PDB file of C-alpha atoms in Angstrom:
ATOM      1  CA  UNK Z   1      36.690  57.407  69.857  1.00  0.00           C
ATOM      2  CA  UNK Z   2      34.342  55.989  67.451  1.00  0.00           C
ATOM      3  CA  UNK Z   3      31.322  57.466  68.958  1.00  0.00           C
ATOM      4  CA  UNK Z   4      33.590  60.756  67.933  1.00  0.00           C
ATOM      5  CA  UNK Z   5      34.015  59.755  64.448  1.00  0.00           C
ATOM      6  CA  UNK Z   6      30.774  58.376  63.611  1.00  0.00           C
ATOM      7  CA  UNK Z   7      29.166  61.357  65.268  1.00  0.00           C
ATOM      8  CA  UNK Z   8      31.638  63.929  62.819  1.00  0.00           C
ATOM      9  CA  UNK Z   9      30.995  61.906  60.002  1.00  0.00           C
ATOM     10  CA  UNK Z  10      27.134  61.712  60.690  1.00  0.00           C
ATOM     11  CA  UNK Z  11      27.291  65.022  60.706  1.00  0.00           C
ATOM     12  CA  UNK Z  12      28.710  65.756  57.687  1.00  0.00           C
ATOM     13  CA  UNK Z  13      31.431  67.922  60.148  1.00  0.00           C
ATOM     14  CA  UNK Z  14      34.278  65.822  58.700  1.00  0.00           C
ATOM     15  CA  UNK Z  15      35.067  62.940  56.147  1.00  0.00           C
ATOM     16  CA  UNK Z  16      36.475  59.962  57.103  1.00  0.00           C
ATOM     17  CA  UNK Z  17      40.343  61.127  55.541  1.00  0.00           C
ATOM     18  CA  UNK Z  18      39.921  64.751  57.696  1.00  0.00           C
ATOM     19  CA  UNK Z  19      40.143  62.333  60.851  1.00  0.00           C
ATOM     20  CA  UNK Z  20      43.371  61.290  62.668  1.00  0.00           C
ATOM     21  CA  UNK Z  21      43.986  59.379  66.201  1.00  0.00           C
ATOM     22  CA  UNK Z  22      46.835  60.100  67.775  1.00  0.00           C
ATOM     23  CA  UNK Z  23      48.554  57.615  70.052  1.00  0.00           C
ATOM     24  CA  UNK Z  24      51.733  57.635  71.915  1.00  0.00           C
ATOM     25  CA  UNK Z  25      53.114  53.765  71.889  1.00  0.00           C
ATOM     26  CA  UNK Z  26      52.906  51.459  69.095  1.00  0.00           C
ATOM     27  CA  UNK Z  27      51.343  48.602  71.279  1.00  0.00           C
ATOM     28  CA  UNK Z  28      47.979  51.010  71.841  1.00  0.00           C
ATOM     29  CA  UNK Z  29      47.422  50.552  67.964  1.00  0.00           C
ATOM     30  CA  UNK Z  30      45.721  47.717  68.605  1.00  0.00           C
ATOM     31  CA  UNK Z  31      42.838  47.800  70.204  1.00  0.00           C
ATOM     32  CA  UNK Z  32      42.036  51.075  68.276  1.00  0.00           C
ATOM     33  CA  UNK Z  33      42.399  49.066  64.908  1.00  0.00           C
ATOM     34  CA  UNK Z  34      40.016  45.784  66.353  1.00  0.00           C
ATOM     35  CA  UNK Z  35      37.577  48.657  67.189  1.00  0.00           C
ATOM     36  CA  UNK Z  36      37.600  50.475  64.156  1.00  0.00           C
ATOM     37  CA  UNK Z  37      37.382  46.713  62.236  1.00  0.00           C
ATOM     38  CA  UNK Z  38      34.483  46.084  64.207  1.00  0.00           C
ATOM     39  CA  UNK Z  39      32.685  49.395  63.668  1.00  0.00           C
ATOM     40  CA  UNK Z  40      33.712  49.360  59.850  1.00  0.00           C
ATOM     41  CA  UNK Z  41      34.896  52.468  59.914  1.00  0.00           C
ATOM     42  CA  UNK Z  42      38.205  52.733  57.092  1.00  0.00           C
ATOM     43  CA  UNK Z  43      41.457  53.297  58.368  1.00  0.00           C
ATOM     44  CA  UNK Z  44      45.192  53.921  57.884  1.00  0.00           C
ATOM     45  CA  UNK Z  45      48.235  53.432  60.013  1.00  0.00           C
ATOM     46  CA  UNK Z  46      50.689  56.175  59.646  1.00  0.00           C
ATOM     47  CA  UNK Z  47      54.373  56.000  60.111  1.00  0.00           C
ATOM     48  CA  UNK Z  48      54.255  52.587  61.490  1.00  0.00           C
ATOM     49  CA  UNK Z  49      53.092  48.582  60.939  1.00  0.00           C
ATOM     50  CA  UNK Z  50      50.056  47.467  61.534  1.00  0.00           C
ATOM     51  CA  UNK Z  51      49.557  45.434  65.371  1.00  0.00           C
ATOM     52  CA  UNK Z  52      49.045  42.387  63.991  1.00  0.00           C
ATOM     53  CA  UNK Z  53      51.613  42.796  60.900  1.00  0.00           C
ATOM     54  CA  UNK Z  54      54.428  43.448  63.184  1.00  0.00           C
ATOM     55  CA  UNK Z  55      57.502  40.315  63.270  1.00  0.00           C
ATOM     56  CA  UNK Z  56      57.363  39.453  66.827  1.00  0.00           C
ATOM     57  CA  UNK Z  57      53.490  39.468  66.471  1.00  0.00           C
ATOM     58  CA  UNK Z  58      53.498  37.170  63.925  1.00  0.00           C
ATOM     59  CA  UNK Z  59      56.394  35.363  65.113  1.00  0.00           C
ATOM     60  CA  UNK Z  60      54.170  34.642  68.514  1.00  0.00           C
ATOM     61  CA  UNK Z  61      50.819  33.742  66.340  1.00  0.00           C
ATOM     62  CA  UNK Z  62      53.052  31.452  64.249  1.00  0.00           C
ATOM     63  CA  UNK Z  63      53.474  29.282  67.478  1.00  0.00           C
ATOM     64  CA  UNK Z  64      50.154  29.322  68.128  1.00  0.00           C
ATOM     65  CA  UNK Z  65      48.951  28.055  64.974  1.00  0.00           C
ATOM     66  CA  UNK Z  66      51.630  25.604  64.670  1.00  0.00           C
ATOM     67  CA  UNK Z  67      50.159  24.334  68.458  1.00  0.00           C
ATOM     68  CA  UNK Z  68      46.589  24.040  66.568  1.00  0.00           C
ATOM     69  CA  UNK Z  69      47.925  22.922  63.237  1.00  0.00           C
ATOM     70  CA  UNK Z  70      50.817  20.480  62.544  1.00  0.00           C
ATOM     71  CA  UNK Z  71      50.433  20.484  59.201  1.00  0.00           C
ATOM     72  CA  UNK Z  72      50.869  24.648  58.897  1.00  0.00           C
ATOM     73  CA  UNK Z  73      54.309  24.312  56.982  1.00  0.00           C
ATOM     74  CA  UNK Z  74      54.694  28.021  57.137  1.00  0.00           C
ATOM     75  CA  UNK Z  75      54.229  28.726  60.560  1.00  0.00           C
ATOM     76  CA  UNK Z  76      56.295  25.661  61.339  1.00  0.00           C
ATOM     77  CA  UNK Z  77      58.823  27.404  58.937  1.00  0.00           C
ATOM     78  CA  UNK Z  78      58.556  30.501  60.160  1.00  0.00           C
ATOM     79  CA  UNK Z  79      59.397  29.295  64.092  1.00  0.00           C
ATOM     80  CA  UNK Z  80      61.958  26.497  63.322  1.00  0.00           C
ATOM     81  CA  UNK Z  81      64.825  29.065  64.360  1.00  0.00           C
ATOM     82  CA  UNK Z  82      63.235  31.683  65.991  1.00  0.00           C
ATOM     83  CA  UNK Z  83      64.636  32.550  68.778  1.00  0.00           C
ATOM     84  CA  UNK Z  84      67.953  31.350  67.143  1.00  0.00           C
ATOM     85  CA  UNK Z  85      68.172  27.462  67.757  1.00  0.00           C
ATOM     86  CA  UNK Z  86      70.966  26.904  64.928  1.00  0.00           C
ATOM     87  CA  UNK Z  87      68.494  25.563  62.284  1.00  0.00           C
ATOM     88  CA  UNK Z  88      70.057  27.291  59.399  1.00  0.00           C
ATOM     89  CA  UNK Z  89      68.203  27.149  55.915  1.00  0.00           C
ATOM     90  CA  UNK Z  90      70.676  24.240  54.906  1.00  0.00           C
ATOM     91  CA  UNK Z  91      69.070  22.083  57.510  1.00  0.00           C
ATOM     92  CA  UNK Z  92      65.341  23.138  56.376  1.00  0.00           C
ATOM     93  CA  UNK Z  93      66.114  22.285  52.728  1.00  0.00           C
ATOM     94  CA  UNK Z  94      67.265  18.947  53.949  1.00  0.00           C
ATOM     95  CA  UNK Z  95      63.710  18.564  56.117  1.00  0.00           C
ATOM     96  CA  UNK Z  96      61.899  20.230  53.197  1.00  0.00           C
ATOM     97  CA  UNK Z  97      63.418  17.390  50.949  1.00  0.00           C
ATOM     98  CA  UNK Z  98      62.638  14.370  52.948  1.00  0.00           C
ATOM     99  CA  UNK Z  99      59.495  15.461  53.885  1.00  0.00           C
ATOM    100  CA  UNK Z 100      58.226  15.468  50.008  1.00  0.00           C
ATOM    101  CA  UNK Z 101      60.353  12.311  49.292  1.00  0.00           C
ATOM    102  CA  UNK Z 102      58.880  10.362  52.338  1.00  0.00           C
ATOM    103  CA  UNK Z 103      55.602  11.881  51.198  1.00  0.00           C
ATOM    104  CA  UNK Z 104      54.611  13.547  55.478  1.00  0.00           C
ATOM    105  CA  UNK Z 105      54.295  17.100  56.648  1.00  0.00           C
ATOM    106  CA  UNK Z 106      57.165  19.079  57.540  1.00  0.00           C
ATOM    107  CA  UNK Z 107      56.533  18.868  61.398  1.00  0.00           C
ATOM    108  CA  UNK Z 108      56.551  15.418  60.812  1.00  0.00           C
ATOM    109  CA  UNK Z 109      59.576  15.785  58.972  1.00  0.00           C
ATOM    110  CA  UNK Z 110      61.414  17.883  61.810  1.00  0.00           C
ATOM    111  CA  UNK Z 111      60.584  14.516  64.025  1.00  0.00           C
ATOM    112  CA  UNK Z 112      62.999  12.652  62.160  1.00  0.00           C
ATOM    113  CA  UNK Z 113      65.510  15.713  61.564  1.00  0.00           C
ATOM    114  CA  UNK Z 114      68.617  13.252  62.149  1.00  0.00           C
ATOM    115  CA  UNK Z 115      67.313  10.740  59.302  1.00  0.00           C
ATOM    116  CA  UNK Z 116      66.728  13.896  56.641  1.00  0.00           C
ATOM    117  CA  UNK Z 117      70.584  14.505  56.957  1.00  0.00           C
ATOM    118  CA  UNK Z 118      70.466  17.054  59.996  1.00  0.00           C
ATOM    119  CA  UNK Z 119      73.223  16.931  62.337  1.00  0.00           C
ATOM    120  CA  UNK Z 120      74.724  19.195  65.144  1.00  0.00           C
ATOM    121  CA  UNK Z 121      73.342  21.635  66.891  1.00  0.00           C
ATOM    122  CA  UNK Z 122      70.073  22.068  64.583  1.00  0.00           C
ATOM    123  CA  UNK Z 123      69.195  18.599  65.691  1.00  0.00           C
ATOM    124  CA  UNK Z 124      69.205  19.653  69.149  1.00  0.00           C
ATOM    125  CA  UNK Z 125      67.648  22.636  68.505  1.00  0.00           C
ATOM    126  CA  UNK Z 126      64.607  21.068  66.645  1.00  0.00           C
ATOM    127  CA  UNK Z 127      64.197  18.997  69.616  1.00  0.00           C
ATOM    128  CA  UNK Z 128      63.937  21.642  71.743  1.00  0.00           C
ATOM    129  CA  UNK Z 129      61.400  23.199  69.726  1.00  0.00           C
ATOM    130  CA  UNK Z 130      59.402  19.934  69.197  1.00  0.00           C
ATOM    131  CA  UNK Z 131      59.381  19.164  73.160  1.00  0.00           C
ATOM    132  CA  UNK Z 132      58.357  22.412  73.806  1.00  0.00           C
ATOM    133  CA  UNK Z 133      55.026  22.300  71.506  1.00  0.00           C
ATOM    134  CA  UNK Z 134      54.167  18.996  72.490  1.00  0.00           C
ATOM    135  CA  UNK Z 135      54.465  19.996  76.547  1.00  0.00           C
ATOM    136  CA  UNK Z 136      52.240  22.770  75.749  1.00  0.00           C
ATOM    137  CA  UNK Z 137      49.747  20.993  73.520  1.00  0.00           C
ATOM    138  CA  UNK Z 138      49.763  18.558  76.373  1.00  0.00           C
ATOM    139  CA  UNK Z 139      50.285  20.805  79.312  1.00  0.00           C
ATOM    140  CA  UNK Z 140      45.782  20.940  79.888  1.00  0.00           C
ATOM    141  CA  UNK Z 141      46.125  24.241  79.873  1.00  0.00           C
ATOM    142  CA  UNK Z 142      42.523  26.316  79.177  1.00  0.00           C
ATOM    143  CA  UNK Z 143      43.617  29.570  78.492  1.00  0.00           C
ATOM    144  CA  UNK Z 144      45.069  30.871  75.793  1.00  0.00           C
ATOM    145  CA  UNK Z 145      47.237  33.664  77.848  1.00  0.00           C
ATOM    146  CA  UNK Z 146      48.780  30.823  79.580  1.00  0.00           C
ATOM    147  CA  UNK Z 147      50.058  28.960  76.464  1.00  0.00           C
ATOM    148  CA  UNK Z 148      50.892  32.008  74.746  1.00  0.00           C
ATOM    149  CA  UNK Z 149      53.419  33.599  77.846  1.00  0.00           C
ATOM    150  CA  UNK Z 150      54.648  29.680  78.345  1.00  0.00           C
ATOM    151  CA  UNK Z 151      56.073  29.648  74.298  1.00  0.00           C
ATOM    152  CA  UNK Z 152      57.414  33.252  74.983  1.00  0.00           C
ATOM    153  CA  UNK Z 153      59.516  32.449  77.802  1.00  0.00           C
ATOM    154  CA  UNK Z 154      60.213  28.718  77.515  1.00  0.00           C
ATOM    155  CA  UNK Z 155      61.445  29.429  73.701  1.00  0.00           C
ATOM    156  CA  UNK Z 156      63.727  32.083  74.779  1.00  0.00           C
ATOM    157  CA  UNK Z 157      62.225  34.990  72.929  1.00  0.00           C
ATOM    158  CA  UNK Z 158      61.766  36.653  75.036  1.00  0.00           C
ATOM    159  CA  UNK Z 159      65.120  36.416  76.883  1.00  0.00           C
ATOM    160  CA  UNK Z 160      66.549  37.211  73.350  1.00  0.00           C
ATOM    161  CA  UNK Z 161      64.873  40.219  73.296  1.00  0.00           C
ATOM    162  CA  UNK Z 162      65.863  41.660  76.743  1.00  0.00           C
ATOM    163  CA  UNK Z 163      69.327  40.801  75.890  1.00  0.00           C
ATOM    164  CA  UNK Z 164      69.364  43.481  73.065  1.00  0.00           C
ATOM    165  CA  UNK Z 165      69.079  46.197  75.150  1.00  0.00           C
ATOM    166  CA  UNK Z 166      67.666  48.323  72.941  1.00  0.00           C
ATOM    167  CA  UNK Z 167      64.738  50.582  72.191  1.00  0.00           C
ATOM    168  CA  UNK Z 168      63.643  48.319  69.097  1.00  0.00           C
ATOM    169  CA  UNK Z 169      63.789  45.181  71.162  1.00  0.00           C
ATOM    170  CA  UNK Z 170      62.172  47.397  74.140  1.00  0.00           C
ATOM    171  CA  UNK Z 171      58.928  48.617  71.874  1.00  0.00           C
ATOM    172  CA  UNK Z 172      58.852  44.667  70.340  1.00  0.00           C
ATOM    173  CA  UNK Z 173      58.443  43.254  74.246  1.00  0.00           C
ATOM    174  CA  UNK Z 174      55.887  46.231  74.745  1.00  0.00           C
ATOM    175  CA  UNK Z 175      53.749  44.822  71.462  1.00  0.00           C
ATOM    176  CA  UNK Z 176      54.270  40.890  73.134  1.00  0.00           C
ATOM    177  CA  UNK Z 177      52.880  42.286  76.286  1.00  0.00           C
ATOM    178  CA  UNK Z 178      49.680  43.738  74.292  1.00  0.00           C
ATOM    179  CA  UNK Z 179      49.560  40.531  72.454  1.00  0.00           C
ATOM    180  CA  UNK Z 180      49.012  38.769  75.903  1.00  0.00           C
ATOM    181  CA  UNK Z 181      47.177  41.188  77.577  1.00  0.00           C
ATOM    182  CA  UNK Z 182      44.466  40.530  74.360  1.00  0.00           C
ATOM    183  CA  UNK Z 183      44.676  36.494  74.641  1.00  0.00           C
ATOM    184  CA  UNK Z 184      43.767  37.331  78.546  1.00  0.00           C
ATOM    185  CA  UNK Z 185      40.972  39.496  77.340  1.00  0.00           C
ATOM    186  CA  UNK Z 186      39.843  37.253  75.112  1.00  0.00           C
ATOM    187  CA  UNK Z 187      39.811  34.435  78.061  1.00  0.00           C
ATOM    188  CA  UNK Z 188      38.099  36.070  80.286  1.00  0.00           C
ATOM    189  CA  UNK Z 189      35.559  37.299  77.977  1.00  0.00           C
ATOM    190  CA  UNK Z 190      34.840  33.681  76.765  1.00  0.00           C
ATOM    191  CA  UNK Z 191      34.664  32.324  80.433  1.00  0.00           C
ATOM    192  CA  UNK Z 192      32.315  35.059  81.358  1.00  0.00           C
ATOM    193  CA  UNK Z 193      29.926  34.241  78.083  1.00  0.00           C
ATOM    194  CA  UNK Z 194      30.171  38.347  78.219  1.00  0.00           C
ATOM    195  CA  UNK Z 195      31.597  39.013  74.699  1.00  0.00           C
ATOM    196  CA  UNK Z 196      34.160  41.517  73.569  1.00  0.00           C
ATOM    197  CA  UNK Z 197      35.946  42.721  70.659  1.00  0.00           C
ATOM    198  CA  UNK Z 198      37.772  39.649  69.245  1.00  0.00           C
ATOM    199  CA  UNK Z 199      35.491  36.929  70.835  1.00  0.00           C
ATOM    200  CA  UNK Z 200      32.607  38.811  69.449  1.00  0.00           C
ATOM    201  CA  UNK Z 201      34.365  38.798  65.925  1.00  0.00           C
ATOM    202  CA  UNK Z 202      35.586  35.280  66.392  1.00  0.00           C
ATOM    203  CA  UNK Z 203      31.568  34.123  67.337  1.00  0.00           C
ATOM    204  CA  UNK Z 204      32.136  32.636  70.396  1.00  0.00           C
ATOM    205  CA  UNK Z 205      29.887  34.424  72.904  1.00  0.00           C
ATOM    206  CA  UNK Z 206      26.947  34.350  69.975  1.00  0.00           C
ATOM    207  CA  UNK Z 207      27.102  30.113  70.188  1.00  0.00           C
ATOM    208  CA  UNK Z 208      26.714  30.742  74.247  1.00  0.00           C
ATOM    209  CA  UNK Z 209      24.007  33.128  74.010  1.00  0.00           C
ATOM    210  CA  UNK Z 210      22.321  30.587  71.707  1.00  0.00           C
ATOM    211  CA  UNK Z 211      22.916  27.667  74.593  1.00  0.00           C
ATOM    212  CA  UNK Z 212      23.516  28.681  77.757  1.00  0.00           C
ATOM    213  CA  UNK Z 213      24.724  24.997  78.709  1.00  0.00           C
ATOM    214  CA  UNK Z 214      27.383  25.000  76.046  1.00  0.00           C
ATOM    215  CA  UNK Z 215      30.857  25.250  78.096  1.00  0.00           C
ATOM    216  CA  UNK Z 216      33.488  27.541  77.122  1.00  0.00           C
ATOM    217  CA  UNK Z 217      35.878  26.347  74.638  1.00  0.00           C
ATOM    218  CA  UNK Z 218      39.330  25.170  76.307  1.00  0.00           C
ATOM    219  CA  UNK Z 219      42.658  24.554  75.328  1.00  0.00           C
ATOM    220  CA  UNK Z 220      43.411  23.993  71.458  1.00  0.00           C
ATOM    221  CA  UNK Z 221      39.784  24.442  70.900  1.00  0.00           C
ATOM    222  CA  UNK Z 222      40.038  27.753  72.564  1.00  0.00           C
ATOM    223  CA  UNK Z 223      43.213  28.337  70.218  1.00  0.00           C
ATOM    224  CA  UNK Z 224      41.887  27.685  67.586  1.00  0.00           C
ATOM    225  CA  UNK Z 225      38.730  30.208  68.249  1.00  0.00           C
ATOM    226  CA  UNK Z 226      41.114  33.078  69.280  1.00  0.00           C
ATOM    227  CA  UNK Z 227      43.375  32.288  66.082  1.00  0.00           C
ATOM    228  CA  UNK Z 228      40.425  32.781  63.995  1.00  0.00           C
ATOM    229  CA  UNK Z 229      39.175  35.995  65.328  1.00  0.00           C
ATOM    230  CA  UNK Z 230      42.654  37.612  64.471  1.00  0.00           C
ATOM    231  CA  UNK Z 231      42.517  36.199  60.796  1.00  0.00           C
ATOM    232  CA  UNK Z 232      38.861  37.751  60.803  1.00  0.00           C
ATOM    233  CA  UNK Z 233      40.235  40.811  61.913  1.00  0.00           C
ATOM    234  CA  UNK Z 234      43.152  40.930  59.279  1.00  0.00           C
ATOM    235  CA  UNK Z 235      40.803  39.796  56.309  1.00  0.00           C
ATOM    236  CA  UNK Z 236      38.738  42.501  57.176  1.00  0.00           C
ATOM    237  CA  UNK Z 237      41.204  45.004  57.778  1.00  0.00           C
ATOM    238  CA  UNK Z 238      42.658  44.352  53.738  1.00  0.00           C
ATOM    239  CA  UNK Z 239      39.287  44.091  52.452  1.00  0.00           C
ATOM    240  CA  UNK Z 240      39.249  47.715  49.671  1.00  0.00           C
ATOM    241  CA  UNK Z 241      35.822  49.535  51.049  1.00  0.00           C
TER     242      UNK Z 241
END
């Protein structure tokens, strides 16, 4: 498809706004926008959200940076009660309170939920979601496909979703899928030193090329290295030109 549009624009057969791609499923969005990223060529989505814009997206990548980064108050935010873990926004002003009067990040906060005032079921819930992060972070785990479909299905979003019974809730599972079937991608790309779209983007295969006895990233590291391609490809895909 790019080979198409570079070739029409080349040409001078077409400008860049004459050109459309049509898909049929929101999930196939994405790896037509990483392409066009990569390639530079502009781009608009039509009628829908952006792959990596979309809530349960960003609800899943908000896990994974909170895995890499305990002090990322907004993904930490942004998970505390999602699924629903009854963590209402009375309990996260209480944790938002202590942690600036005790002077610690809110994760750290969330640790001591029951001294910041929390009581109930958002206690229980925040435990949940604390002994769920730490498993993971612990679990040894290389890939990040493994980590990623672990916090899907352990958290219960997943079951939350399928409960809806719905053709929302059906297309959001279908963009979870794609979100997997990328971090799998990206894993086997960066164990085969063969590059690829995001691990391209995110540098990894260039630091192998440049030392062929350099061993694939693993576990947070590799996290952290996927994480980053997808902010490179969402900084790019804002950037005006």
């Amino acid at each position: 498809i790019i080979g198409q549009i570079d070739q029409l624009v080349d040409r001078a057969d077409a400008r860049y706004s004459e050109i459309a791609v049509f898909y049929r499923t929101n999930a196939q969005s994405r790896v037509l926008e990483e392409a066009l990223v990569r390639s530079g060529v502009p781009y608009r989505v039509v009628g829908g959200t952006k792959f990596y814009d979309r809530r349960e997206v960003k609800d899943a990548l908000a896990y994974l940076r909170a895995l890499v980064n305990p002090s990322d108050e907004v993904s930490w935010k942004r998970i505390v009660n999602v699924p629903r873990r009854g963590v209402g926004d009375t309990s996260i002003g209480k944790i938002e309170r202590y942690a600036r009067g005790a002077g610690i990040d809110f994760a750290e906060a969330l640790a001591e939920a029951p001294v910041a005032g929390v009581t109930g079921t958002a206690v229980k819930g925040i435990r949940e979601l604390l002994e769920l992060t730490d498993d993971i972070r612990s679990s040894g785990a290389k890939g990040v496909a493994d980590m990623l479909e672990a916090i899907l299905k352990r958290s219960g979003y997943l079951a939350e979703l399928e409960a809806e019974h719905s053709i929302e809730s059906q297309g959001r599972l279908e963009n979870l899928q794609e979100l997997v079937g990328v971090a799998r991608e990206f894993d086997e790309r960066v164990e085969s030193g063969t590059g690829g779209a995001l691990s391209d983007i995110a540098g990894i295969t260039t630091e192998l090329d440049g030392n062929a006895s350099t061993e694939p990233p693993k576990g947070v590291a590799r996290l952290q290295a996927f994480l980053e391609g997808i902010s490179l490809v969402t900084d790019m895909d804002t950037t005006d030109g």
